[in-house]
């Protein structure tokens, strides 16, 4: 499959990017949201440059949809790089309690530096960044739930920026920074398409689904057999036919509805009905 299958370059990217570069200057800490099912594909490599000199925290979000053992090894991968990491389910608030400690640890150096300059009790300022659909808004809402109120405009800060006071020690910029994924290789494109971070209309869903079935046959043969009736020796057409039959997706004339089968398989992966499946391993 050609890499171009997953090429998708929205026009408003440059503007969003510029806005974010401005916002980054205002914060001490970058909270980077990644999808636990494919942390590398959902990570924009520019973040290292953008985040130079800033404290960093990685959140492996949507962990409820990912293979827990693989998520643990991803957490280790980032921690080994010296980045504080928390495994999270923003939808249910799982992992939230570990965040404050991780923020403190991530900002330790900055707090010490401030102290030496005689600056004490200045809250750390954080900003959430990530590619579309990783759960930035869900995370901010969930994390800010107990926040007293927006602190409003502050003198000396760009007009119009709203800060959510989370505690005496932390303020969060209420608008997340949107980064665009870098589609460096076919695997990254495939992952982003699978998790729904690209518009389905620009994706070849048939190819994507068949690629997913191949991965499932290799890595989770028991799941793909149980959920879709697909066995490892089946070819593409046979597999889709089996999946259609399994779900009673039948067209007029008793023919299997392969389009519908493809839709089922993709939707079941995205919703977690297929199981907790991770697409990338460290
Ligand atoms: N299963 C699961 N779904 C989640 C989680 N966090 C967010 N979601 C869902 O993911 C979808 C996208 O979440 P948003 O918070 O809108 O993502 P976003 O990063 O703000 O997206 P943009 O504003 O488009 O950049 C929503 O349907 C959320 O309900 C999670 O931890 N687990
Ligand atoms: Mg959002």
Short mmCIF file of C-alpha atoms and ligand atoms in Angstrom, two decimals:
data_model
loop_
_atom_site.label_atom_id
_atom_site.label_comp_id
_atom_site.label_asym_id
_atom_site.label_seq_id
_atom_site.Cartn_x
_atom_site.Cartn_y
_atom_site.Cartn_z
CA UNK A 1 0.00 0.00 0.00
CA UNK A 2 1.34 3.41 -0.94
CA UNK A 3 2.13 5.92 1.77
CA UNK A 4 -0.05 8.43 -0.08
CA UNK A 5 -3.10 6.45 1.00
CA UNK A 6 -3.00 8.33 4.27
CA UNK A 7 -1.89 11.74 3.11
CA UNK A 8 -4.02 14.39 4.66
CA UNK A 9 -2.96 17.97 5.14
CA UNK A 10 -5.62 20.34 6.41
CA UNK A 11 -5.30 23.95 5.35
CA UNK A 12 -5.68 25.60 8.74
CA UNK A 13 -2.62 23.82 10.09
CA UNK A 14 -0.20 26.72 9.75
CA UNK A 15 -2.47 29.10 11.64
CA UNK A 16 -3.05 26.69 14.51
CA UNK A 17 0.63 25.99 14.65
CA UNK A 18 1.53 29.66 14.90
CA UNK A 19 -1.02 30.27 17.64
CA UNK A 20 0.45 27.40 19.55
CA UNK A 21 4.02 28.62 19.22
CA UNK A 22 2.90 31.88 20.82
CA UNK A 23 1.07 30.11 23.64
CA UNK A 24 4.02 27.86 24.40
CA UNK A 25 6.05 30.93 25.36
CA UNK A 26 3.63 31.58 28.23
CA UNK A 27 3.96 28.25 29.96
CA UNK A 28 6.41 26.33 32.13
CA UNK A 29 5.04 22.88 31.46
CA UNK A 30 3.86 21.09 28.33
CA UNK A 31 1.35 18.33 28.93
CA UNK A 32 1.50 16.13 25.86
CA UNK A 33 -1.46 13.85 25.21
CA UNK A 34 -0.83 10.71 23.21
CA UNK A 35 -3.12 7.86 22.27
CA UNK A 36 -1.99 4.80 24.23
CA UNK A 37 -2.83 2.58 21.24
CA UNK A 38 -0.16 4.25 19.11
CA UNK A 39 1.97 6.72 21.08
CA UNK A 40 4.55 7.26 18.35
CA UNK A 41 2.10 7.85 15.50
CA UNK A 42 0.17 10.32 17.67
CA UNK A 43 3.31 12.14 18.74
CA UNK A 44 4.49 15.10 16.72
CA UNK A 45 8.29 14.98 16.70
CA UNK A 46 8.44 18.82 16.60
CA UNK A 47 7.26 18.80 20.19
CA UNK A 48 10.85 18.31 21.36
CA UNK A 49 11.88 21.55 19.69
CA UNK A 50 8.74 23.42 20.72
CA UNK A 51 9.15 22.22 24.27
CA UNK A 52 12.81 23.12 24.63
CA UNK A 53 13.48 24.48 28.09
CA UNK A 54 9.99 23.54 29.29
CA UNK A 55 9.06 20.90 31.80
CA UNK A 56 7.37 17.95 30.11
CA UNK A 57 4.65 15.49 30.98
CA UNK A 58 3.36 12.71 28.73
CA UNK A 59 -0.15 11.34 29.23
CA UNK A 60 -0.96 8.01 27.63
CA UNK A 61 -4.67 8.63 27.15
CA UNK A 62 -7.46 6.27 26.09
CA UNK A 63 -5.63 3.56 27.98
CA UNK A 64 -8.98 1.79 28.40
CA UNK A 65 -8.78 0.94 24.68
CA UNK A 66 -5.16 -0.22 24.71
CA UNK A 67 -3.46 -3.45 25.76
CA UNK A 68 -2.52 -2.76 29.42
CA UNK A 69 0.78 -4.66 29.31
CA UNK A 70 1.95 -2.78 26.22
CA UNK A 71 0.85 0.53 27.76
CA UNK A 72 3.08 -0.24 30.76
CA UNK A 73 6.02 -0.79 28.46
CA UNK A 74 5.28 2.51 26.69
CA UNK A 75 5.22 4.27 30.06
CA UNK A 76 8.63 2.78 30.78
CA UNK A 77 9.86 3.86 27.35
CA UNK A 78 9.04 7.53 28.04
CA UNK A 79 10.24 7.42 31.65
CA UNK A 80 13.55 6.02 30.41
CA UNK A 81 13.82 9.13 28.25
CA UNK A 82 13.47 11.19 31.42
CA UNK A 83 9.88 12.29 30.72
CA UNK A 84 7.27 12.03 33.48
CA UNK A 85 4.48 9.77 32.23
CA UNK A 86 0.98 8.93 33.45
CA UNK A 87 -1.37 6.27 32.08
CA UNK A 88 -4.81 7.80 31.72
CA UNK A 89 -8.45 7.31 30.86
CA UNK A 90 -9.77 10.86 30.60
CA UNK A 91 -13.30 9.75 29.95
CA UNK A 92 -13.58 8.09 33.34
CA UNK A 93 -11.01 10.12 35.18
CA UNK A 94 -8.76 7.12 35.78
CA UNK A 95 -5.16 8.07 36.48
CA UNK A 96 -6.07 11.68 37.33
CA UNK A 97 -4.88 11.34 40.90
CA UNK A 98 -1.34 10.61 39.77
CA UNK A 99 -1.13 13.73 37.69
CA UNK A 100 -0.44 16.27 40.43
CA UNK A 101 2.57 14.36 41.67
CA UNK A 102 3.83 13.95 38.11
CA UNK A 103 3.40 17.69 37.50
CA UNK A 104 5.39 18.47 40.63
CA UNK A 105 8.13 16.08 39.60
CA UNK A 106 8.23 17.47 36.06
CA UNK A 107 8.43 21.07 37.31
CA UNK A 108 10.92 20.39 40.11
CA UNK A 109 13.84 22.01 38.33
CA UNK A 110 11.86 25.13 37.45
CA UNK A 111 10.57 25.47 41.01
CA UNK A 112 14.13 25.22 42.34
CA UNK A 113 15.35 27.78 39.84
CA UNK A 114 12.56 30.17 40.87
CA UNK A 115 13.44 29.69 44.52
CA UNK A 116 17.04 30.67 43.88
CA UNK A 117 15.78 33.84 42.22
CA UNK A 118 13.62 34.51 45.25
CA UNK A 119 10.41 33.70 43.43
CA UNK A 120 8.25 31.57 45.65
CA UNK A 121 4.66 30.47 45.37
CA UNK A 122 4.38 31.38 41.74
CA UNK A 123 2.05 28.80 40.23
CA UNK A 124 3.41 26.73 37.37
CA UNK A 125 1.65 27.36 34.09
CA UNK A 126 0.78 24.46 31.88
CA UNK A 127 -0.61 23.88 28.45
CA UNK A 128 -2.09 20.74 26.93
CA UNK A 129 -0.90 19.81 23.47
CA UNK A 130 -1.69 17.00 21.09
CA UNK A 131 -2.96 16.04 17.67
CA UNK A 132 -6.71 16.13 16.93
CA UNK A 133 -8.97 13.65 18.70
CA UNK A 134 -6.48 12.38 21.31
CA UNK A 135 -8.75 13.69 24.09
CA UNK A 136 -7.34 17.13 24.91
CA UNK A 137 -10.71 18.72 25.68
CA UNK A 138 -11.94 15.70 27.61
CA UNK A 139 -8.78 15.73 29.68
CA UNK A 140 -8.95 19.47 30.40
CA UNK A 141 -12.59 19.24 31.44
CA UNK A 142 -11.99 16.27 33.64
CA UNK A 143 -8.84 17.68 35.22
CA UNK A 144 -10.32 21.13 35.75
CA UNK A 145 -13.56 19.86 37.24
CA UNK A 146 -12.61 20.90 40.70
CA UNK A 147 -11.07 24.16 39.53
CA UNK A 148 -12.52 27.20 41.27
CA UNK A 149 -12.86 29.36 38.20
CA UNK A 150 -11.01 30.78 35.32
CA UNK A 151 -8.61 33.34 36.65
CA UNK A 152 -9.24 35.70 33.77
CA UNK A 153 -6.77 37.92 32.03
CA UNK A 154 -3.63 38.62 33.91
CA UNK A 155 -1.51 41.70 33.48
CA UNK A 156 1.63 41.02 31.54
CA UNK A 157 0.09 38.14 29.69
CA UNK A 158 -1.24 38.25 26.16
CA UNK A 159 -4.75 39.62 26.26
CA UNK A 160 -7.55 37.15 25.98
CA UNK A 161 -5.77 34.12 27.36
CA UNK A 162 -7.80 32.33 29.96
CA UNK A 163 -6.16 30.41 32.72
CA UNK A 164 -7.86 27.75 34.77
CA UNK A 165 -6.56 27.74 38.31
CA UNK A 166 -6.22 24.11 39.30
CA UNK A 167 -4.47 24.60 42.61
CA UNK A 168 -2.21 27.02 44.37
CA UNK A 169 0.63 25.61 42.37
CA UNK A 170 -0.81 25.06 38.91
CA UNK A 171 -2.67 27.00 36.25
CA UNK A 172 -3.77 25.56 32.94
CA UNK A 173 -4.26 27.44 29.69
CA UNK A 174 -7.84 26.68 28.70
CA UNK A 175 -7.14 26.32 24.99
CA UNK A 176 -5.13 23.29 24.00
CA UNK A 177 -2.43 23.43 21.37
CA UNK A 178 -3.25 21.47 18.27
CA UNK A 179 -0.34 19.79 16.61
CA UNK A 180 -0.52 17.95 13.36
CA UNK A 181 0.72 14.40 13.16
CA UNK A 182 3.79 13.82 11.05
CA UNK A 183 3.07 10.93 8.78
CA UNK A 184 6.60 9.67 8.41
CA UNK A 185 5.82 6.16 7.32
CA UNK A 186 3.06 3.87 6.24
CA UNK A 187 2.65 2.42 9.71
CA UNK A 188 2.03 5.83 11.28
CA UNK A 189 -0.52 6.68 8.60
CA UNK A 190 -2.28 3.40 9.18
CA UNK A 191 -2.40 3.92 12.96
CA UNK A 192 -3.78 7.45 12.67
CA UNK A 193 -6.43 6.32 10.24
CA UNK A 194 -7.42 3.39 12.46
CA UNK A 195 -7.90 5.49 15.58
CA UNK A 196 -9.96 8.06 13.68
CA UNK A 197 -7.50 10.94 13.74
CA UNK A 198 -8.00 11.42 10.02
CA UNK A 199 -11.11 12.08 8.06
CA UNK A 200 -12.46 8.69 6.95
CA UNK A 201 -13.43 10.20 3.60
CA UNK A 202 -9.80 10.51 2.54
CA UNK A 203 -8.85 7.00 3.59
CA UNK A 204 -9.09 3.77 1.66
CA UNK A 205 -11.09 1.95 4.32
CA UNK A 206 -10.91 -1.41 2.53
CA UNK A 207 -7.12 -1.43 2.49
CA UNK A 208 -6.95 -0.19 6.07
CA UNK A 209 -9.33 -2.87 7.29
CA UNK A 210 -7.42 -5.64 5.51
CA UNK A 211 -4.16 -4.40 7.01
CA UNK A 212 -5.81 -4.45 10.43
CA UNK A 213 -7.06 -8.01 9.88
CA UNK A 214 -3.50 -9.06 8.99
CA UNK A 215 -2.19 -7.58 12.24
CA UNK A 216 -4.96 -9.27 14.21
CA UNK A 217 -4.23 -12.63 12.57
CA UNK A 218 -0.60 -12.29 13.66
CA UNK A 219 -0.99 -10.75 17.10
CA UNK A 220 -4.49 -11.65 18.32
CA UNK A 221 -5.72 -14.64 16.29
CA UNK A 222 -8.10 -15.75 19.03
CA UNK A 223 -9.83 -12.37 19.16
CA UNK A 224 -10.31 -12.01 15.41
CA UNK A 225 -11.68 -15.53 15.23
CA UNK A 226 -14.06 -15.02 18.13
CA UNK A 227 -15.33 -11.58 17.09
CA UNK A 228 -15.28 -11.90 13.31
CA UNK A 229 -15.08 -15.59 12.49
CA UNK A 230 -11.78 -14.96 10.72
CA UNK A 231 -9.10 -17.64 10.91
CA UNK A 232 -5.41 -17.19 10.11
CA UNK A 233 -5.45 -19.18 6.89
CA UNK A 234 -8.19 -17.06 5.28
CA UNK A 235 -7.36 -14.69 2.43
CA UNK A 236 -8.73 -11.15 2.17
CA UNK A 237 -12.06 -11.82 0.49
CA UNK A 238 -12.71 -14.95 2.50
CA UNK A 239 -11.99 -13.10 5.74
CA UNK A 240 -14.38 -10.25 4.94
CA UNK A 241 -17.03 -12.76 3.89
CA UNK A 242 -16.62 -14.60 7.18
CA UNK A 243 -16.93 -11.33 9.11
CA UNK A 244 -20.07 -10.37 7.18
CA UNK A 245 -21.64 -13.77 7.87
CA UNK A 246 -20.70 -13.60 11.54
CA UNK A 247 -22.59 -10.30 11.86
CA UNK A 248 -25.48 -11.23 9.61
CA UNK A 249 -24.47 -8.53 7.16
CA UNK A 250 -26.26 -9.93 4.12
CA UNK A 251 -27.31 -8.09 1.00
CA UNK A 252 -30.18 -8.88 -1.33
CA UNK A 253 -29.73 -12.25 -2.98
CA UNK A 254 -28.06 -13.64 0.15
CA UNK A 255 -24.67 -12.13 -0.73
CA UNK A 256 -22.36 -11.08 2.13
CA UNK A 257 -22.23 -7.31 2.59
CA UNK A 258 -18.48 -6.77 2.65
CA UNK A 259 -18.76 -2.98 2.97
CA UNK A 260 -20.78 -3.40 6.12
CA UNK A 261 -18.31 -5.94 7.49
CA UNK A 262 -15.47 -3.47 6.96
CA UNK A 263 -17.42 -0.77 8.81
CA UNK A 264 -18.17 -3.13 11.71
CA UNK A 265 -14.55 -4.13 12.11
CA UNK A 266 -13.28 -0.55 12.10
CA UNK A 267 -15.99 0.70 14.45
CA UNK A 268 -15.44 -2.19 16.85
CA UNK A 269 -11.75 -1.42 17.01
CA UNK A 270 -12.38 2.27 17.65
CA UNK A 271 -14.98 1.69 20.34
CA UNK A 272 -12.98 -1.02 22.08
CA UNK A 273 -15.55 -3.73 21.32
CA UNK A 274 -12.86 -5.66 19.48
CA UNK A 275 -10.82 -5.75 22.68
CA UNK A 276 -7.94 -3.74 24.07
CA UNK A 277 -5.63 -3.62 21.10
CA UNK A 278 -2.42 -1.62 20.74
CA UNK A 279 -1.10 -0.91 17.25
CA UNK A 280 2.49 0.06 18.12
CA UNK A 281 5.04 -1.46 20.45
CA UNK A 282 8.15 0.18 21.85
N1 LIG B 1 -12.36 5.52 25.39
C1 LIG B 1 -11.89 6.75 25.64
N2 LIG B 1 -12.31 7.78 24.90
C2 LIG B 1 -11.82 9.00 25.17
C3 LIG B 1 -10.88 9.22 26.21
N3 LIG B 1 -10.58 10.55 26.21
C4 LIG B 1 -11.32 11.11 25.25
N4 LIG B 1 -12.07 10.20 24.61
C5 LIG B 1 -13.00 10.40 23.47
O1 LIG B 1 -12.24 10.78 22.33
C6 LIG B 1 -12.96 11.69 21.51
C7 LIG B 1 -12.13 12.94 21.25
O2 LIG B 1 -11.96 13.65 22.50
P1 LIG B 1 -11.71 15.22 22.56
O3 LIG B 1 -11.50 15.55 23.97
O4 LIG B 1 -12.77 15.95 21.82
O5 LIG B 1 -10.35 15.31 21.74
P2 LIG B 1 -9.51 16.60 21.36
O6 LIG B 1 -8.08 16.20 21.46
O7 LIG B 1 -9.96 17.77 22.17
O8 LIG B 1 -9.89 16.79 19.83
P3 LIG B 1 -9.79 18.15 18.94
O9 LIG B 1 -10.50 19.24 19.68
O10 LIG B 1 -10.46 17.74 17.67
O11 LIG B 1 -8.34 18.44 18.72
C8 LIG B 1 -14.27 11.97 22.25
O12 LIG B 1 -15.26 11.15 21.70
C9 LIG B 1 -13.96 11.56 23.68
O13 LIG B 1 -15.10 11.15 24.38
C10 LIG B 1 -10.43 8.09 26.97
O14 LIG B 1 -9.58 8.17 27.87
N5 LIG B 1 -10.98 6.89 26.64
MG1 LIG B 2 -10.81 19.65 21.64
#
